[in-house]
PDB file of C-alpha atoms and ligand atoms in Angstrom:
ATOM      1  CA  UNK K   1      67.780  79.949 105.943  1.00  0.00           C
ATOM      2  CA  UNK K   2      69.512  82.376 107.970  1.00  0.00           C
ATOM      3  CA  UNK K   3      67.784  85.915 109.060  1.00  0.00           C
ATOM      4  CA  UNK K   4      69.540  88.311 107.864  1.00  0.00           C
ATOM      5  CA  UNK K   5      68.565  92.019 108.920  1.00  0.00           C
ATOM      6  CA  UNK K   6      69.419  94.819 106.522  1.00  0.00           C
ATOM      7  CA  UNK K   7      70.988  97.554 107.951  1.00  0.00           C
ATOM      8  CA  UNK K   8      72.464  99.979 105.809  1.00  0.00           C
ATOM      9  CA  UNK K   9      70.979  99.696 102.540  1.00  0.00           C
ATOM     10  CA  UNK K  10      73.123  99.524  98.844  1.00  0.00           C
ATOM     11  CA  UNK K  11      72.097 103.160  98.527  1.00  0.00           C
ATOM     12  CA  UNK K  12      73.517 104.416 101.346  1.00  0.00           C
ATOM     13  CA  UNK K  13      76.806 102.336 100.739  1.00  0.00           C
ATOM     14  CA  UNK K  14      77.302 104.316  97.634  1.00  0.00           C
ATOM     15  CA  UNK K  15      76.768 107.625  98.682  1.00  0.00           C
ATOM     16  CA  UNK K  16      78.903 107.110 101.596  1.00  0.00           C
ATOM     17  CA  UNK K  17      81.994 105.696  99.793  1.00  0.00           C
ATOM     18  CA  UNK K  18      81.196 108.437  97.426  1.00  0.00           C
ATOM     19  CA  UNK K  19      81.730 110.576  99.944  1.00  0.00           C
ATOM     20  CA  UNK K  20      85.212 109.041 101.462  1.00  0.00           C
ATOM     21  CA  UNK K  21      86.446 108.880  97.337  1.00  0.00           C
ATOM     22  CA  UNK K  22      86.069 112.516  97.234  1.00  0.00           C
ATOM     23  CA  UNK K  23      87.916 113.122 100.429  1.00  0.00           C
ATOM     24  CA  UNK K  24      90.751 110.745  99.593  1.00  0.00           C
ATOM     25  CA  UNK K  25      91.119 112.179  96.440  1.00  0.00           C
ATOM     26  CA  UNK K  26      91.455 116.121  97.936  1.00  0.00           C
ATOM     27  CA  UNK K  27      94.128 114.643 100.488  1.00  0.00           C
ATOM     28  CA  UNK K  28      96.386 112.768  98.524  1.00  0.00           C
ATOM     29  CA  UNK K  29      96.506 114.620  95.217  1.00  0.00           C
ATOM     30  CA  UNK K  30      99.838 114.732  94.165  1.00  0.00           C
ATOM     31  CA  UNK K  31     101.628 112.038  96.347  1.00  0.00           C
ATOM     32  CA  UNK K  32     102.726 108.435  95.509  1.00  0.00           C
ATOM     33  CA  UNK K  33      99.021 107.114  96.871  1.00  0.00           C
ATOM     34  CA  UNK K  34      98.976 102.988  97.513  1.00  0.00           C
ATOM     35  CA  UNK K  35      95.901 100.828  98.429  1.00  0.00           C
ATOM     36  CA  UNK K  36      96.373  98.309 100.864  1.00  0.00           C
ATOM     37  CA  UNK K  37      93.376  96.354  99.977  1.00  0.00           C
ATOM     38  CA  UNK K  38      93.132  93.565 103.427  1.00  0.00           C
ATOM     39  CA  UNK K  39      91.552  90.189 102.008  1.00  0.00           C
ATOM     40  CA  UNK K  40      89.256  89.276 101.571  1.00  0.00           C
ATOM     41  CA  UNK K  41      86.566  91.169 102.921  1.00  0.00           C
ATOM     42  CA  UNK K  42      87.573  94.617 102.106  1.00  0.00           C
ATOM     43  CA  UNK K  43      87.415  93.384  98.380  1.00  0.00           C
ATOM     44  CA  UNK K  44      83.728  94.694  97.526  1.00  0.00           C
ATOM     45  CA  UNK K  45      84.512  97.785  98.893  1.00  0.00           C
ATOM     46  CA  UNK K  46      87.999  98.391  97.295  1.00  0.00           C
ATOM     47  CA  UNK K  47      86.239  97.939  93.803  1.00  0.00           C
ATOM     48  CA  UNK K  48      84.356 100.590  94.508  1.00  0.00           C
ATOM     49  CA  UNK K  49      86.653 103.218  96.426  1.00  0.00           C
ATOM     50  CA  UNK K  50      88.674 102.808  92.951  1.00  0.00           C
ATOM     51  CA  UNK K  51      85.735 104.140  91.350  1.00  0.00           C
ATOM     52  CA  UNK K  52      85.107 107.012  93.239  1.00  0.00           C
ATOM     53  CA  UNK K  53      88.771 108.245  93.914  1.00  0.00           C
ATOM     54  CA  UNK K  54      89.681 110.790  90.840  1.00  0.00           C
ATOM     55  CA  UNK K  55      93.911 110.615  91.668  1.00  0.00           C
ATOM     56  CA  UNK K  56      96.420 108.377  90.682  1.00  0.00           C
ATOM     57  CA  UNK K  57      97.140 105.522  93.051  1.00  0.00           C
ATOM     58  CA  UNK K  58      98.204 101.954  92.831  1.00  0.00           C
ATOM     59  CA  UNK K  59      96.809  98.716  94.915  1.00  0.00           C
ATOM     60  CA  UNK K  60      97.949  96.059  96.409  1.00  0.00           C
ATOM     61  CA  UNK K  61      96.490  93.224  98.962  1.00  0.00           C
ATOM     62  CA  UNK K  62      97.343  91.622 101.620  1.00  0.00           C
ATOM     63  CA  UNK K  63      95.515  88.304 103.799  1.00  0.00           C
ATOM     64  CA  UNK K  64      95.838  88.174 107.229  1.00  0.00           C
ATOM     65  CA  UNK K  65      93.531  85.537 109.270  1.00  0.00           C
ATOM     66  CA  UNK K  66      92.438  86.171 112.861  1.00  0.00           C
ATOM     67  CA  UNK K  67      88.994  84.983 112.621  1.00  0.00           C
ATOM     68  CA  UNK K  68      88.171  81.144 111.562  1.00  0.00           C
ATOM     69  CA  UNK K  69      84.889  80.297 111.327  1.00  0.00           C
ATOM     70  CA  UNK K  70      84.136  82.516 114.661  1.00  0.00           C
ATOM     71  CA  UNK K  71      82.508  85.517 115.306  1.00  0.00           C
ATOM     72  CA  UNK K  72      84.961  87.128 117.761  1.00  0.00           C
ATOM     73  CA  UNK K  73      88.261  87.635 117.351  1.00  0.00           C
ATOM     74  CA  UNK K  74      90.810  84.770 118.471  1.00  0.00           C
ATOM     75  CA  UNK K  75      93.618  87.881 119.396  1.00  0.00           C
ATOM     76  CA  UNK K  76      96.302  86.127 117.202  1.00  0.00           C
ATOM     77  CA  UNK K  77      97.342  87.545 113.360  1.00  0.00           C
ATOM     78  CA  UNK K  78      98.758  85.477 111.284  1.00  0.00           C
ATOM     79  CA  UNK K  79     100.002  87.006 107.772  1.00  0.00           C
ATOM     80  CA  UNK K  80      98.921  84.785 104.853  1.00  0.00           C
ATOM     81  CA  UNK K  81      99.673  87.293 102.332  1.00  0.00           C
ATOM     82  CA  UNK K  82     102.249  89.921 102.108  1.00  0.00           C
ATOM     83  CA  UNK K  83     102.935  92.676  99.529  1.00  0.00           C
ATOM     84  CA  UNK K  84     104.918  92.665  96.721  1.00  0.00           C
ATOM     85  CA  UNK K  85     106.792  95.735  96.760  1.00  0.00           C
ATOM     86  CA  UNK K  86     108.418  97.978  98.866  1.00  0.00           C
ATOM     87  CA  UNK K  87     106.345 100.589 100.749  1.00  0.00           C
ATOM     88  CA  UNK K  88     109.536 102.624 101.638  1.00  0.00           C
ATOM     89  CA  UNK K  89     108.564 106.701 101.049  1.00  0.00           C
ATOM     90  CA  UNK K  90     105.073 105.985  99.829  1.00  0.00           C
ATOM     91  CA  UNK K  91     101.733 107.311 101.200  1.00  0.00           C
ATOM     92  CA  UNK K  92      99.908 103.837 102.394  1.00  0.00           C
ATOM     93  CA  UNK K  93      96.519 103.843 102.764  1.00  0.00           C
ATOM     94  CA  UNK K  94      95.045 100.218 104.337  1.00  0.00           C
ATOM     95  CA  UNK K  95      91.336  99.769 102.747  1.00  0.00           C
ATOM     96  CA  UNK K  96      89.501  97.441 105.509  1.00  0.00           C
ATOM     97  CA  UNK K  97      86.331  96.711 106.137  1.00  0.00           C
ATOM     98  CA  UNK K  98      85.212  96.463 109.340  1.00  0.00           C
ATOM     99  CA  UNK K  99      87.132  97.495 112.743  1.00  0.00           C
ATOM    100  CA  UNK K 100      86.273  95.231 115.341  1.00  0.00           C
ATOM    101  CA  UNK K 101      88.747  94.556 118.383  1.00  0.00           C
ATOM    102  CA  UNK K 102      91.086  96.694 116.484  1.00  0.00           C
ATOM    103  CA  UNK K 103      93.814  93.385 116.890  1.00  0.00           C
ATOM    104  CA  UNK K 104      94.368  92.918 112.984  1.00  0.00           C
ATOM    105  CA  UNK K 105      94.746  96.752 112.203  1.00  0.00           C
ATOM    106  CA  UNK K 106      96.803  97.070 115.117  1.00  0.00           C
ATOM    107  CA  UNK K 107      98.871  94.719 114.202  1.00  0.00           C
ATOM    108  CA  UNK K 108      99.131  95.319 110.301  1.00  0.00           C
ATOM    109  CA  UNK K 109      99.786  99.101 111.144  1.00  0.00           C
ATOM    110  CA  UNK K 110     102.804  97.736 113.444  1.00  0.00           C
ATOM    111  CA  UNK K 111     103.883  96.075 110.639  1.00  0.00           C
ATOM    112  CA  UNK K 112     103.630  98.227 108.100  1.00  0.00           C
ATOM    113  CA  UNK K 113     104.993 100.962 109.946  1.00  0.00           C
ATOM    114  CA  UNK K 114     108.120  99.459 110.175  1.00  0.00           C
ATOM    115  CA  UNK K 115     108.736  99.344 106.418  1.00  0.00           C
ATOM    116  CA  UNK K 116     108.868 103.799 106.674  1.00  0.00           C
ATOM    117  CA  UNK K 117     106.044 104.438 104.487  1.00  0.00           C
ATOM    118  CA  UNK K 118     105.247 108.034 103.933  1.00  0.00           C
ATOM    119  CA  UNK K 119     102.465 107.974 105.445  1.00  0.00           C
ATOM    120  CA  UNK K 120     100.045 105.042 106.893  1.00  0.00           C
ATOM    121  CA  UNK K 121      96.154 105.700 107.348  1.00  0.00           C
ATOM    122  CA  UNK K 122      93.120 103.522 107.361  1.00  0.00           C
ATOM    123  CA  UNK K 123      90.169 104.196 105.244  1.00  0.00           C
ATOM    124  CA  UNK K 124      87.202 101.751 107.106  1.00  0.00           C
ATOM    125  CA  UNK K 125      83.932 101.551 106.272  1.00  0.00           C
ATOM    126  CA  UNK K 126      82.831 100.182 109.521  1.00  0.00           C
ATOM    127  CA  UNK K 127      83.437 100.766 112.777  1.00  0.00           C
ATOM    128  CA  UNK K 128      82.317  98.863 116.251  1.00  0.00           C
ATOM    129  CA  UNK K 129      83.394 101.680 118.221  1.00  0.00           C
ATOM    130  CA  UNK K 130      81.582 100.243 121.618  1.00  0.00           C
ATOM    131  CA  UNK K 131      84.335  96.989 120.795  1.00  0.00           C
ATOM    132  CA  UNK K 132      87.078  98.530 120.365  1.00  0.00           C
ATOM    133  CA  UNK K 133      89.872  96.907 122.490  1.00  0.00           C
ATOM    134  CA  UNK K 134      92.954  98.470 120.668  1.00  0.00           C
ATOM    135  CA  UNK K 135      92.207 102.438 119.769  1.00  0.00           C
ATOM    136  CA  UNK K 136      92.608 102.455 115.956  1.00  0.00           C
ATOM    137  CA  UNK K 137      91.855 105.994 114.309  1.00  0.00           C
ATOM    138  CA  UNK K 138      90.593 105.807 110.737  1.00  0.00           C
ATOM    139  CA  UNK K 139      91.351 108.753 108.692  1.00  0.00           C
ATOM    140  CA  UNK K 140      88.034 107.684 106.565  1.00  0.00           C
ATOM    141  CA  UNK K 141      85.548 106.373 108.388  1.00  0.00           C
ATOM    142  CA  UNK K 142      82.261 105.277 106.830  1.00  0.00           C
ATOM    143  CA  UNK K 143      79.915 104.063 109.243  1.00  0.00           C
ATOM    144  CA  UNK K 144      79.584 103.320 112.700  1.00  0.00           C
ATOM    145  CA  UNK K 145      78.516  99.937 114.060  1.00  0.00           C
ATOM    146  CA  UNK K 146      76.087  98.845 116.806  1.00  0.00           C
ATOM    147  CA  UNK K 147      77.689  95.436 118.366  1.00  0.00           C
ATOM    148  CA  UNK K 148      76.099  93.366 115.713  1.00  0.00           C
ATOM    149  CA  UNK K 149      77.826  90.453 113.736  1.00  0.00           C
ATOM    150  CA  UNK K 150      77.228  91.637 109.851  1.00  0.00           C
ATOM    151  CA  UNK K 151      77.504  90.620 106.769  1.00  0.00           C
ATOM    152  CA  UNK K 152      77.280  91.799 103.044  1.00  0.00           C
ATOM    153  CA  UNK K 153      78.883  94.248 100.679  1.00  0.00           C
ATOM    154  CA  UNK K 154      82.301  91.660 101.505  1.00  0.00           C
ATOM    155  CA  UNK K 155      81.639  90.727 104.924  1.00  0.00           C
ATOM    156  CA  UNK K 156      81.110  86.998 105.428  1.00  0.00           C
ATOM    157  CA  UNK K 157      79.852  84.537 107.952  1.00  0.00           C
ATOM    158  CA  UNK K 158      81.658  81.174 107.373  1.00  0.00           C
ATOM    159  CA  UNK K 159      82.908  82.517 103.565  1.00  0.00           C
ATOM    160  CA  UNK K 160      79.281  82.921 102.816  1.00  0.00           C
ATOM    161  CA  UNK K 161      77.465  86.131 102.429  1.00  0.00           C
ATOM    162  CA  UNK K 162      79.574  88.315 100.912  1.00  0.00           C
ATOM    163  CA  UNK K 163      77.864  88.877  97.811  1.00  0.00           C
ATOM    164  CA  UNK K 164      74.526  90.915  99.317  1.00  0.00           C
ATOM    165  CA  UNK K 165      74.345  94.222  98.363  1.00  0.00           C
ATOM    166  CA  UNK K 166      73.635  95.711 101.340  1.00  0.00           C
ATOM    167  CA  UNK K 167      75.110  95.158 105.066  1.00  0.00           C
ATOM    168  CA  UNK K 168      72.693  92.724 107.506  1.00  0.00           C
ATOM    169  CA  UNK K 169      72.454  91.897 110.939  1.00  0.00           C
ATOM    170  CA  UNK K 170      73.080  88.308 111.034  1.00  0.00           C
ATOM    171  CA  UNK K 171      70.463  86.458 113.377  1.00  0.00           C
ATOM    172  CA  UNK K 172      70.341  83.019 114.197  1.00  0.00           C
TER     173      UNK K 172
HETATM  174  P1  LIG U   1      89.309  92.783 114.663  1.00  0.00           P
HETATM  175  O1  LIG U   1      90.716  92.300 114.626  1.00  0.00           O
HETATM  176  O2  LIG U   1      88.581  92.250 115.863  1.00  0.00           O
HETATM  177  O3  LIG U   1      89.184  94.291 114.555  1.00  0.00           O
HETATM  178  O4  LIG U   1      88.549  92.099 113.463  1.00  0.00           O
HETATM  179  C1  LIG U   1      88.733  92.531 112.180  1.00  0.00           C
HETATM  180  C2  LIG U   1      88.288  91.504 111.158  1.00  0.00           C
HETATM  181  O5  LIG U   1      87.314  90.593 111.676  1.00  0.00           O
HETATM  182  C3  LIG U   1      87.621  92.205 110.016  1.00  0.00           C
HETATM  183  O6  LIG U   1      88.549  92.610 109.052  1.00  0.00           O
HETATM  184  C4  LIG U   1      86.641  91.148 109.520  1.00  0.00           C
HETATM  185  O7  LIG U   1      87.291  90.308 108.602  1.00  0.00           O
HETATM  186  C5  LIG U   1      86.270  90.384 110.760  1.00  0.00           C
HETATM  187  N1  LIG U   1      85.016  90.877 111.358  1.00  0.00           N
HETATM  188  C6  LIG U   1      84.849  91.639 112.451  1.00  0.00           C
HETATM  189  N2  LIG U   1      83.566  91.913 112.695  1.00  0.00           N
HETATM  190  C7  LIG U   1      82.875  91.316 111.704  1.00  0.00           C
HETATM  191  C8  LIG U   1      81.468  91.245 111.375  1.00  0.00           C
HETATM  192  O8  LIG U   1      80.576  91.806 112.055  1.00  0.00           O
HETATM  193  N3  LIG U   1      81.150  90.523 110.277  1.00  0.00           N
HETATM  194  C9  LIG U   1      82.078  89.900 109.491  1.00  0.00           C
HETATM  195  N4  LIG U   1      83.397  89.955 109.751  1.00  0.00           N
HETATM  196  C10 LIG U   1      83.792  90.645 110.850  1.00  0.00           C
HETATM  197 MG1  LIG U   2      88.695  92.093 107.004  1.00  0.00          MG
END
């Protein structure tokens, strides 16, 4: 059995994306608001952004792998899943997870730029500031990281994990 450390509890989670709902919510009241949900481990989180944002906005997803089974980035993105619909004059907001290297938002944000959205933010609950290689700004930013391999609330080692309620410090 694997030893996993908690490290920010379920309630703290919640208030904090409770928190970035309301802020999100002040900001884009009134525009053409899309969620850029980025498979699949932004998923737990997304569910519950929707919950706590109070404007209209639609979602969509899309998978992009970087990782494997790993636990450091392999610097190549490969898009797996794209959206469905044209982002041309809307106000994108990309819903990740975690910001490690900064490689994958770097390179979605490239990508996504070039389809002239309205706008193009990042809402990210975590951060590993001290491993940042590419310098990504998050408009929302939940917390920040220690360098620590996670998992929880979405994040996964190996696909598993991703169901714990809470964010761990995965120890082997
Ligand atoms: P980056 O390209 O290095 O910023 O990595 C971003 C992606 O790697 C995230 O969207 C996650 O899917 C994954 N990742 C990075 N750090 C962790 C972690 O500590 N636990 C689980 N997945 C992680
Ligand atoms: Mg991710």
């Amino acid at each position: 059995m694997a030893n996993i450390v908690p490290i920010i509890e379920a309630d703290d989670i919640a208030t904090e994306v409770t928190r970035l709902g309301a802020l999100i919510s002040r900001d884009y009241a009134g525009k053409d608001l899309l969620l850029v949900s980025v498979l699949k481990g932004s998923v737990v989180f997304l569910a519950d952004i929707m919950r706590a944002i109070t404007i209209p906005y639609t979602i969509d997803f899309m998978a992009v792998s970087s990782y494997g089974n790993e636990k450091s980035s392999s610097g190549a993105v490969k898009i797996n899943l794209d959206l469905k619909q044209s982002i041309e004059g809307r106000h994108v907001l990309i819903i990740e997870d975690i910001v490690d290297s900064g490689i994958t938002l770097g390179y979605l944000m490239g990508l996504l730029a070039a389809r002239h959205p309205a706008s193009l933010e990042v809402c990210a609950l975590l951060n590993k500031k001290t491993r940042n290689e590419i310098v990504i700004k998050p408009k929302y930013e939940g917390f920040d990281l220690p360098d620590a391999f996670v998992v929880g609330y979405g994040l996964d080692y190996a696909e598993n994990y991703r169901g714990l309620p809470y964010i761990g410090d995965l120890r082997d």
